[in-house]
């Protein structure tokens, strides 16, 4: 199970991965993340060229997509073990807005070119 | 494949630990042999970093990851891009499933005797107990609690006969009115707290607050507003205060947001009912929704979904009010009311409304129904015949039944 907290994820890991140019997108949109509970908070992930992430304090900021989850769900989200349907049903996870942006959040982590070329060679073995 | 070539320390580590993948180590070796420079090493590092990102879960790469932390972007790195990608991919898959399910799902569902949670039962027991109070006030026993998640936002108690006949004072309607009054009370109280903290307010707001305070605004502390928490959550920000000032001004001008007594003072009824429910042990201070919930509701946050618990099947008026509200997504009731219930109205609810952003609506009947049904059967058989013809029911019958409700 992942021990990375929401604060570590949004304040440290995501900015680092963005600065390392690990993500690329052609979309321009704001995704607001809200994690309620211990080590939670409110962040805006701006899909842009390049993408960026910033911490939000007030409630006025709105985005194209809002993803809200309880802090207790965050580690299973990071692990990819979160039962999304059940969590939404029980109110532990909520999404509102342009849901196609969720897919973009997954797709924007492009595979680095150098490694891609290696993979092609390997698969041809 | 063990390399016979001599390379600087890091290089050997790379080629040896990558033994399982000849092609990769070959590629890295060639990067290093062609450019046996700092640049070559950095290129090799880049290849390894990419490998680690792509196959983070591959056990063959574990020793390499441990021995070569900088490849992951330094010792502080906790997650790889591949892990983040997987997390979002799983989320996107879940959202797809939700969307597929929603296409085939009923927008309005009605079921009797559904499996419900312990929280549902607790709320239903609470509203049945509150019936004892509404009944002892010579009204049809009926009470309502509105919740957001597992937090209470409003409570209402029927008083359609007493103290005066008013057709729209059913428990559900009273709870909806209480929700509105509590919301505007909260907005005004936050402005008072803002002023107490030395914050600036417009002359118009100061004038409104002065009146509201004289009318008993601060008497109702059932919202339990905590200035330190409000500050932390950003509710004293300039933007919020400006918005609240505007909303309070409009609310006061409209005049319908606060219930008032003959002297124009804020009516204590919503607060009293709320406190009665607390004193009966239905919920405690920790179960009361905090301001964040009210603010979201008031801002029409589309992810907010309220549930309404009511002791008796809602009548047509109340049911339509619940559906029209747009944020009530679940109605749970106890006893059925075959003559006055409005379920049939709901089942014919226009589908087009839901395409306008109304939340899907679930109606759950029969919760704690055995208990409630017995009491309501008694009420409709023993008391209602008198009330219907405007006669007083025998006091001993009233007293006994009120006691049964209160002890339910
Ligand atoms: Zn009604």
Coordinates of C-alpha atoms and ligand atoms in Angstrom, one line a residue:
Chain A
X1 CA 0.0 0.0 0.0
X2 CA 1.3 3.4 -0.9
X3 CA 2.3 5.6 2.1
X4 CA 2.5 8.8 0.0
X5 CA 0.1 11.3 1.4
X6 CA -2.0 13.7 -0.6
X7 CA 0.2 16.6 0.6
X8 CA 3.4 14.8 -0.5
X9 CA 1.8 13.8 -3.8
X10 CA 0.5 17.3 -4.8
X11 CA 3.2 19.5 -3.1
X12 CA 6.2 17.4 -3.9
X13 CA 5.8 14.4 -6.2
X14 CA 3.6 15.9 -8.9
X15 CA 5.6 19.2 -9.2
X16 CA 8.8 17.1 -9.4
X17 CA 7.5 14.9 -12.1
X18 CA 6.2 17.9 -14.0
X19 CA 9.6 19.7 -13.7
X20 CA 11.2 16.5 -14.9
X21 CA 9.0 16.8 -18.0
X22 CA 7.4 13.5 -17.4
X23 CA 3.9 14.7 -18.5
X24 CA 2.8 16.3 -21.7
X25 CA -0.7 17.3 -22.8
X26 CA -2.3 19.3 -25.5
X27 CA -5.4 20.1 -23.4
X28 CA -5.9 23.4 -21.5
X29 CA -8.0 22.8 -18.4
X30 CA -8.0 23.0 -14.6
X31 CA -8.6 20.0 -12.5
X32 CA -9.4 20.8 -8.9
X33 CA -8.5 18.1 -6.4
X34 CA -9.9 18.1 -2.9
X35 CA -8.8 15.6 -0.3
X36 CA -10.8 15.8 2.8
X37 CA -9.3 14.8 6.1
X38 CA -5.8 14.4 7.7
X39 CA -3.0 15.5 5.3
X40 CA -5.7 16.6 2.8
X41 CA -6.1 19.9 1.1
X42 CA -7.1 21.5 -2.2
X43 CA -5.0 21.7 -5.3
X44 CA -5.3 22.8 -8.9
X45 CA -3.6 20.7 -11.5
X46 CA -3.5 22.9 -14.6
X47 CA -3.3 20.9 -17.8
X48 CA -1.2 23.2 -19.9
X49 CA 2.1 23.4 -21.8
X50 CA 3.8 22.5 -19.5
X51 CA 1.3 21.2 -16.9
X52 CA 1.6 22.6 -13.4
X53 CA 0.2 22.1 -9.9
X54 CA -0.6 24.6 -7.2
X55 CA -2.1 24.5 -3.8
X56 CA -5.4 26.3 -3.2
X57 CA -6.7 27.7 0.1
X58 CA -10.0 29.5 -0.7
X59 CA -13.1 27.9 -2.0
X60 CA -13.7 30.3 -4.8
X61 CA -11.4 28.7 -7.3
X62 CA -13.4 26.6 -9.8
X63 CA -12.1 24.3 -12.5
X64 CA -13.2 22.2 -15.4
X65 CA -13.3 19.1 -13.3
X66 CA -13.6 18.6 -9.6
X67 CA -12.3 15.4 -8.0
X68 CA -13.0 15.1 -4.3
X69 CA -12.0 12.1 -2.1
X70 CA -11.7 11.3 1.5
X71 CA -8.0 11.2 2.7
X72 CA -8.7 7.6 3.7
X73 CA -9.2 6.7 0.0
X74 CA -6.1 8.5 -1.2
X75 CA -3.6 5.6 -0.8
X76 CA -5.8 3.1 -2.5
X77 CA -6.3 5.7 -5.3
X78 CA -2.5 5.9 -5.7
X79 CA -2.2 2.1 -5.6
X80 CA -4.8 1.8 -8.3
X81 CA -6.9 -0.4 -5.9
X82 CA -9.7 2.0 -5.3
X83 CA -13.1 0.7 -6.2
X84 CA -14.2 3.8 -8.0
X85 CA -17.9 2.8 -8.4
X86 CA -18.3 1.8 -4.8
X87 CA -16.5 4.9 -3.5
X88 CA -18.7 7.2 -5.5
X89 CA -21.7 5.3 -4.4
X90 CA -20.8 5.7 -0.8
X91 CA -19.8 9.3 -1.1
X92 CA -16.1 8.8 -0.4
X93 CA -15.2 9.9 -4.0
X94 CA -17.0 12.5 -6.1
X95 CA -16.3 13.8 -9.6
X96 CA -18.0 16.7 -11.3
X97 CA -17.4 18.5 -14.5
X98 CA -15.6 17.3 -17.7
X99 CA -15.0 13.7 -17.0
X100 CA -12.9 13.3 -20.2
X101 CA -10.1 15.1 -18.3
X102 CA -9.7 12.0 -16.0
X103 CA -8.5 10.1 -19.1
X104 CA -6.1 13.0 -20.0
X105 CA -4.7 12.8 -16.5
X106 CA -3.8 9.2 -17.2
X107 CA -2.7 9.7 -20.8
X108 CA -0.4 12.7 -20.3
X109 CA 2.3 10.6 -18.7
X110 CA 4.1 10.0 -22.0
X111 CA 6.7 7.3 -22.3
X112 CA 10.1 8.9 -22.8
X113 CA 11.3 8.6 -26.4
X114 CA 14.6 7.1 -25.6
X115 CA 13.0 4.2 -23.8
X116 CA 10.3 3.8 -26.4
X117 CA 12.9 3.1 -29.0
X118 CA 14.4 0.4 -26.8
X119 CA 11.1 -1.2 -26.2
X120 CA 10.5 -1.5 -29.9
X121 CA 13.8 -3.2 -30.3
X122 CA 13.1 -5.6 -27.5
X123 CA 9.7 -6.5 -28.7
X124 CA 11.2 -7.4 -32.1
X125 CA 13.4 -10.0 -30.4
Chain B
X1 CA 26.2 -11.1 -19.8
X2 CA 29.1 -9.8 -17.9
X3 CA 31.0 -7.0 -19.5
X4 CA 34.7 -7.4 -19.8
X5 CA 35.2 -3.8 -20.4
X6 CA 36.3 -1.6 -17.5
X7 CA 34.0 1.3 -16.8
X8 CA 33.7 3.7 -14.0
X9 CA 31.9 2.3 -10.9
X10 CA 28.4 3.3 -11.8
X11 CA 28.7 2.0 -15.2
X12 CA 29.5 -1.5 -14.1
X13 CA 26.7 -1.5 -11.7
X14 CA 24.4 -0.6 -14.5
X15 CA 25.5 -3.3 -16.9
X16 CA 25.6 -6.0 -14.3
X17 CA 22.3 -5.5 -12.7
X18 CA 20.6 -5.2 -16.0
X19 CA 21.8 -8.7 -17.0
X20 CA 18.3 -10.0 -17.7
X21 CA 17.8 -7.6 -20.6
X22 CA 20.7 -8.0 -23.0
X23 CA 19.4 -5.4 -25.4
X24 CA 19.0 -2.8 -22.8
X25 CA 22.5 -3.3 -21.3
X26 CA 23.9 -3.4 -24.8
X27 CA 22.3 -0.1 -25.6
X28 CA 23.6 1.4 -22.4
X29 CA 27.1 0.0 -22.9
X30 CA 27.1 1.4 -26.4
X31 CA 26.0 4.8 -25.1
X32 CA 28.9 4.6 -22.6
X33 CA 31.6 3.2 -25.0
X34 CA 30.8 5.7 -27.7
X35 CA 30.8 8.6 -25.3
X36 CA 32.8 7.7 -22.3
X37 CA 32.3 11.0 -20.8
X38 CA 30.1 12.7 -18.3
X39 CA 27.6 13.2 -21.1
X40 CA 27.6 9.4 -21.9
X41 CA 27.0 8.5 -18.2
X42 CA 24.2 11.0 -18.0
X43 CA 22.6 9.5 -21.1
X44 CA 22.9 6.1 -19.6
X45 CA 21.3 7.4 -16.4
X46 CA 18.5 8.7 -18.5
X47 CA 17.9 5.3 -20.1
X48 CA 17.9 3.7 -16.7
X49 CA 15.5 6.3 -15.3
X50 CA 13.2 5.7 -18.2
X51 CA 13.4 1.9 -17.6
X52 CA 12.6 2.4 -13.9
X53 CA 9.7 4.5 -14.7
X54 CA 8.3 2.2 -17.3
X55 CA 8.8 -1.1 -15.4
X56 CA 8.7 0.2 -11.8
X57 CA 7.0 -3.0 -10.7
X58 CA 9.5 -5.3 -12.4
X59 CA 11.4 -7.2 -9.6
X60 CA 14.5 -7.4 -11.8
X61 CA 14.8 -3.6 -11.6
X62 CA 14.5 -3.5 -7.8
X63 CA 18.2 -3.9 -6.9
X64 CA 19.0 -1.4 -9.6
X65 CA 16.5 1.1 -8.2
X66 CA 18.1 0.7 -4.7
X67 CA 21.7 1.0 -5.9
X68 CA 20.9 3.9 -8.3
X69 CA 18.6 6.2 -6.5
X70 CA 19.4 9.3 -8.6
X71 CA 17.9 7.5 -11.6
X72 CA 14.5 8.0 -10.0
X73 CA 15.1 11.7 -9.7
X74 CA 17.0 11.8 -6.4
X75 CA 16.6 10.2 -3.1
X76 CA 13.4 12.2 -2.3
X77 CA 11.4 10.7 -5.1
X78 CA 8.5 8.6 -3.8
X79 CA 6.7 7.9 -6.9
X80 CA 7.5 7.3 -10.6
X81 CA 5.6 8.7 -13.5
X82 CA 4.5 5.2 -14.3
X83 CA 2.9 4.8 -10.9
X84 CA 1.0 8.1 -11.2
X85 CA -0.1 7.1 -14.7
X86 CA -1.4 3.8 -13.3
X87 CA -3.3 5.5 -10.5
X88 CA -5.0 7.9 -13.0
X89 CA -5.6 5.1 -15.5
X90 CA -7.5 3.1 -12.8
X91 CA -9.5 6.1 -11.9
X92 CA -10.4 6.7 -15.5
X93 CA -11.4 3.1 -15.9
X94 CA -13.7 3.4 -12.8
X95 CA -15.2 6.6 -14.2
X96 CA -15.9 4.8 -17.5
X97 CA -17.7 2.0 -15.6
X98 CA -19.8 4.7 -13.7
X99 CA -20.7 6.4 -17.0
X100 CA -21.8 3.1 -18.5
X101 CA -23.8 2.2 -15.5
X102 CA -25.5 5.6 -15.4
X103 CA -26.7 5.2 -19.0
X104 CA -28.7 2.2 -18.1
X105 CA -29.7 3.2 -14.6
X106 CA -33.1 4.4 -13.5
X107 CA -33.1 8.1 -12.6
X108 CA -35.8 7.6 -10.1
X109 CA -36.0 4.4 -8.1
X110 CA -38.5 3.3 -5.5
X111 CA -38.2 0.3 -3.3
X112 CA -39.8 -0.9 -0.2
X113 CA -37.9 -3.0 2.3
X114 CA -34.5 -2.2 0.8
X115 CA -31.2 -3.1 2.6
X116 CA -30.2 0.1 4.4
X117 CA -27.2 1.2 6.5
X118 CA -27.0 1.5 10.3
X119 CA -26.9 5.2 9.8
X120 CA -30.2 5.1 7.8
X121 CA -31.8 3.2 10.7
X122 CA -30.4 5.6 13.3
X123 CA -31.9 8.6 11.5
X124 CA -35.2 6.8 11.1
X125 CA -35.3 6.0 14.8
X126 CA -34.5 9.6 15.4
X127 CA -37.4 11.0 13.3
X128 CA -39.9 8.5 14.8
X129 CA -38.8 9.6 18.3
X130 CA -39.3 13.2 17.3
X131 CA -42.8 12.4 16.2
X132 CA -43.6 12.1 19.9
X133 CA -42.9 15.8 20.3
X134 CA -44.9 16.9 17.2
X135 CA -47.8 14.7 18.4
X136 CA -47.7 16.1 21.9
X137 CA -48.1 19.5 20.3
X138 CA -51.4 18.2 18.8
X139 CA -50.1 17.7 15.3
X140 CA -50.0 14.6 13.1
X141 CA -46.9 12.9 14.3
X142 CA -44.3 13.5 11.6
X143 CA -40.7 14.6 11.6
X144 CA -37.8 14.9 9.2
X145 CA -34.0 15.1 9.2
X146 CA -31.9 16.2 6.3
X147 CA -28.4 14.9 6.0
X148 CA -25.3 15.5 3.8
X149 CA -23.2 12.3 4.0
X150 CA -23.2 11.4 7.6
X151 CA -23.7 14.9 8.9
X152 CA -27.0 16.6 9.9
X153 CA -27.9 19.8 8.1
X154 CA -31.5 20.4 9.2
X155 CA -34.4 19.0 11.3
X156 CA -38.1 19.7 10.9
X157 CA -41.2 18.7 12.8
X158 CA -44.8 18.7 11.5
X159 CA -47.1 21.4 12.8
X160 CA -49.8 21.6 10.2
X161 CA -52.7 21.9 12.7
X162 CA -51.2 23.6 15.7
X163 CA -50.7 26.4 16.7
X164 CA -52.7 27.2 13.6
X165 CA -53.8 25.3 10.5
X166 CA -51.1 25.7 7.8
X167 CA -51.1 23.2 5.0
X168 CA -47.5 23.6 4.2
X169 CA -46.0 23.0 7.6
X170 CA -45.3 19.3 7.1
X171 CA -42.1 18.0 8.7
X172 CA -40.3 17.8 5.3
X173 CA -41.3 21.4 4.4
X174 CA -40.2 22.6 7.9
X175 CA -36.9 20.9 7.5
X176 CA -36.4 22.5 4.1
X177 CA -37.2 25.9 5.6
X178 CA -34.9 25.2 8.5
X179 CA -32.1 24.4 6.0
X180 CA -32.6 27.8 4.4
X181 CA -32.7 29.6 7.7
X182 CA -29.6 27.9 9.0
X183 CA -27.7 28.7 5.8
X184 CA -28.5 32.4 6.0
X185 CA -27.9 32.4 9.8
X186 CA -24.5 31.0 9.1
X187 CA -23.7 33.6 6.4
X188 CA -24.8 36.4 8.7
X189 CA -22.9 34.9 11.7
X190 CA -19.7 34.6 9.6
X191 CA -20.0 38.3 8.7
X192 CA -20.4 39.1 12.4
X193 CA -17.3 37.0 13.3
X194 CA -15.4 38.7 10.4
X195 CA -16.3 42.1 11.9
X196 CA -15.3 40.9 15.4
X197 CA -11.9 39.9 14.0
X198 CA -11.4 43.5 12.8
X199 CA -12.5 42.8 9.2
X200 CA -14.1 45.5 7.1
X201 CA -17.7 45.3 6.0
X202 CA -19.8 47.6 3.8
X203 CA -22.1 50.1 5.5
X204 CA -25.1 48.2 4.1
X205 CA -23.9 44.9 5.7
X206 CA -23.3 46.7 9.0
X207 CA -26.8 48.0 8.9
X208 CA -28.3 44.6 8.2
X209 CA -26.2 42.9 10.8
X210 CA -27.2 45.4 13.4
X211 CA -30.8 44.6 12.8
X212 CA -30.3 40.9 12.7
X213 CA -28.4 40.9 15.9
X214 CA -31.1 42.9 17.7
X215 CA -33.6 40.3 16.3
X216 CA -31.7 37.4 17.9
X217 CA -29.3 36.3 15.2
X218 CA -26.5 35.2 17.5
X219 CA -28.9 33.2 19.8
X220 CA -28.8 30.3 17.5
X221 CA -25.4 28.7 17.9
X222 CA -26.4 25.3 16.7
X223 CA -24.1 25.7 13.6
X224 CA -21.1 25.7 16.0
X225 CA -19.1 28.1 13.8
X226 CA -15.4 28.0 14.8
X227 CA -13.5 31.1 13.7
X228 CA -10.1 29.4 13.6
X229 CA -11.5 26.6 11.4
X230 CA -13.4 29.1 9.2
X231 CA -10.2 31.1 8.8
X232 CA -8.2 27.9 7.8
X233 CA -10.9 26.9 5.3
X234 CA -10.7 30.3 3.6
X235 CA -14.2 31.5 4.6
X236 CA -12.9 35.0 5.7
X237 CA -11.2 35.5 2.3
X238 CA -12.0 38.8 0.7
X239 CA -13.9 37.0 -2.1
X240 CA -16.0 35.0 0.3
X241 CA -16.9 37.9 2.5
X242 CA -17.8 40.0 -0.5
X243 CA -20.1 37.1 -1.8
X244 CA -21.7 36.6 1.6
X245 CA -22.4 40.4 1.9
X246 CA -24.1 40.3 -1.5
X247 CA -26.1 37.2 -0.7
X248 CA -27.2 38.4 2.7
X249 CA -28.3 41.7 1.2
X250 CA -30.4 39.9 -1.4
X251 CA -31.8 37.5 1.2
X252 CA -32.9 40.2 3.6
X253 CA -34.5 42.2 0.7
X254 CA -36.4 39.0 -0.4
X255 CA -37.5 38.5 3.2
X256 CA -38.3 34.8 2.8
X257 CA -35.1 33.4 4.2
X258 CA -35.7 33.9 7.9
X259 CA -38.9 32.9 9.8
X260 CA -40.0 35.7 12.1
X261 CA -42.4 36.2 15.0
X262 CA -44.9 39.0 15.4
X263 CA -42.3 41.5 16.6
X264 CA -40.1 40.7 13.5
X265 CA -37.6 38.8 15.6
X266 CA -36.0 35.6 14.2
X267 CA -38.3 32.7 15.0
X268 CA -36.6 30.3 17.4
X269 CA -38.5 27.3 16.0
X270 CA -35.8 25.7 13.7
X271 CA -33.3 26.0 16.5
X272 CA -35.7 24.5 19.1
X273 CA -36.4 21.5 16.9
X274 CA -32.7 21.0 16.3
X275 CA -32.0 21.1 20.0
X276 CA -34.8 18.7 20.8
X277 CA -33.4 16.1 18.4
X278 CA -30.0 16.5 20.0
X279 CA -31.4 16.2 23.5
X280 CA -33.2 13.0 22.4
X281 CA -29.8 11.6 21.5
X282 CA -30.5 11.2 17.7
X283 CA -27.2 13.0 17.0
X284 CA -24.5 14.9 18.9
X285 CA -22.6 18.1 18.2
X286 CA -19.9 16.1 16.2
X287 CA -22.6 14.9 13.8
X288 CA -23.7 18.4 12.8
X289 CA -22.4 19.4 9.4
X290 CA -19.7 22.1 9.5
X291 CA -19.9 25.3 7.5
X292 CA -18.0 23.8 4.5
X293 CA -21.1 21.6 3.8
X294 CA -23.5 24.5 3.9
X295 CA -21.3 26.6 1.7
X296 CA -21.1 23.9 -0.9
X297 CA -24.8 23.4 -0.8
X298 CA -25.4 27.1 -1.1
X299 CA -23.0 27.3 -4.1
X300 CA -25.0 24.5 -5.8
X301 CA -21.9 22.3 -5.8
X302 CA -23.1 19.5 -8.2
X303 CA -21.4 16.8 -6.1
X304 CA -23.4 17.6 -3.0
X305 CA -26.2 15.1 -2.4
X306 CA -28.6 15.4 0.5
X307 CA -30.7 12.6 2.0
X308 CA -34.1 13.3 3.6
X309 CA -35.4 11.0 6.4
X310 CA -39.0 11.2 7.2
X311 CA -41.2 9.1 9.5
X312 CA -44.2 8.9 7.2
X313 CA -44.4 8.5 3.4
X314 CA -44.2 12.1 2.1
X315 CA -47.4 13.6 0.6
X316 CA -47.4 14.9 -2.9
X317 CA -46.5 18.5 -1.9
X318 CA -43.5 17.4 0.1
X319 CA -42.3 14.8 -2.4
X320 CA -42.4 17.4 -5.2
X321 CA -40.5 19.8 -3.0
X322 CA -37.9 17.2 -2.4
X323 CA -37.5 16.4 -6.1
X324 CA -37.6 20.1 -7.1
X325 CA -34.9 21.0 -4.6
X326 CA -32.5 19.4 -7.0
X327 CA -29.9 18.5 -4.3
X328 CA -32.0 15.9 -2.5
X329 CA -31.0 12.6 -4.0
X330 CA -32.5 10.2 -1.5
X331 CA -35.7 10.1 0.5
X332 CA -36.1 7.5 3.2
X333 CA -39.4 7.0 4.9
X334 CA -40.9 4.8 7.6
X335 CA -44.6 4.0 7.5
X336 CA -46.6 4.1 4.3
X337 CA -49.4 6.5 3.8
X338 CA -51.7 4.8 1.3
X339 CA -54.1 7.7 1.3
X340 CA -51.9 10.8 1.5
X341 CA -48.5 9.6 0.1
X342 CA -47.2 11.0 -3.0
X343 CA -45.1 8.2 -4.4
X344 CA -47.2 7.8 -7.6
X345 CA -46.5 11.5 -8.4
X346 CA -42.7 10.8 -8.2
X347 CA -42.8 7.7 -10.3
X348 CA -44.2 9.9 -13.1
X349 CA -41.6 12.5 -12.7
X350 CA -40.6 14.1 -16.0
X351 CA -37.4 12.6 -17.3
X352 CA -36.4 15.8 -19.0
X353 CA -35.8 17.5 -15.6
X354 CA -32.8 15.2 -15.1
X355 CA -31.1 16.3 -18.2
X356 CA -31.1 19.7 -16.6
X357 CA -28.6 18.6 -14.0
X358 CA -30.9 17.3 -11.3
X359 CA -29.3 14.6 -9.2
X360 CA -30.7 11.1 -9.6
X361 CA -33.3 10.3 -7.0
X362 CA -33.7 7.3 -4.8
X363 CA -36.7 6.7 -2.6
X364 CA -36.4 4.0 0.1
X365 CA -39.5 3.0 2.0
X366 CA -40.3 0.8 5.0
X367 CA -37.1 1.6 7.0
X368 CA -37.9 0.9 10.7
X369 CA -41.3 0.5 9.0
X370 CA -42.6 -2.3 11.3
X371 CA -42.3 0.0 14.2
X372 CA -43.5 3.2 12.5
X373 CA -46.4 1.4 10.7
X374 CA -47.9 0.1 14.0
X375 CA -47.8 3.6 15.5
X376 CA -49.2 5.2 12.4
X377 CA -51.9 2.6 12.0
X378 CA -53.0 3.5 15.6
X379 CA -52.9 7.2 14.8
X380 CA -55.0 6.9 11.7
X381 CA -57.5 4.6 13.3
X382 CA -57.8 6.1 16.8
X383 CA -56.9 9.8 16.5
X384 CA -57.4 10.9 12.9
X385 CA -61.2 10.2 12.7
X386 CA -61.7 12.9 15.4
X387 CA -59.3 15.4 13.9
X388 CA -60.9 15.0 10.5
X389 CA -64.2 16.3 11.8
X390 CA -62.6 18.9 13.9
X391 CA -63.3 17.2 17.2
X392 CA -60.8 16.7 20.1
X393 CA -59.6 13.1 20.4
X394 CA -59.8 11.6 23.9
X395 CA -56.8 13.0 25.9
X396 CA -55.9 9.6 27.3
X397 CA -55.6 8.2 23.8
X398 CA -53.4 11.1 22.7
X399 CA -51.2 10.8 25.8
X400 CA -50.7 7.1 25.4
X401 CA -49.8 7.2 21.7
X402 CA -47.5 10.2 22.1
X403 CA -45.6 8.2 24.7
X404 CA -45.4 5.2 22.4
X405 CA -43.9 7.4 19.7
X406 CA -41.4 9.0 22.0
X407 CA -40.3 5.6 23.3
X408 CA -40.0 4.0 19.9
Ligands
LIG1 ZN1 -46.3 16.7 3.3

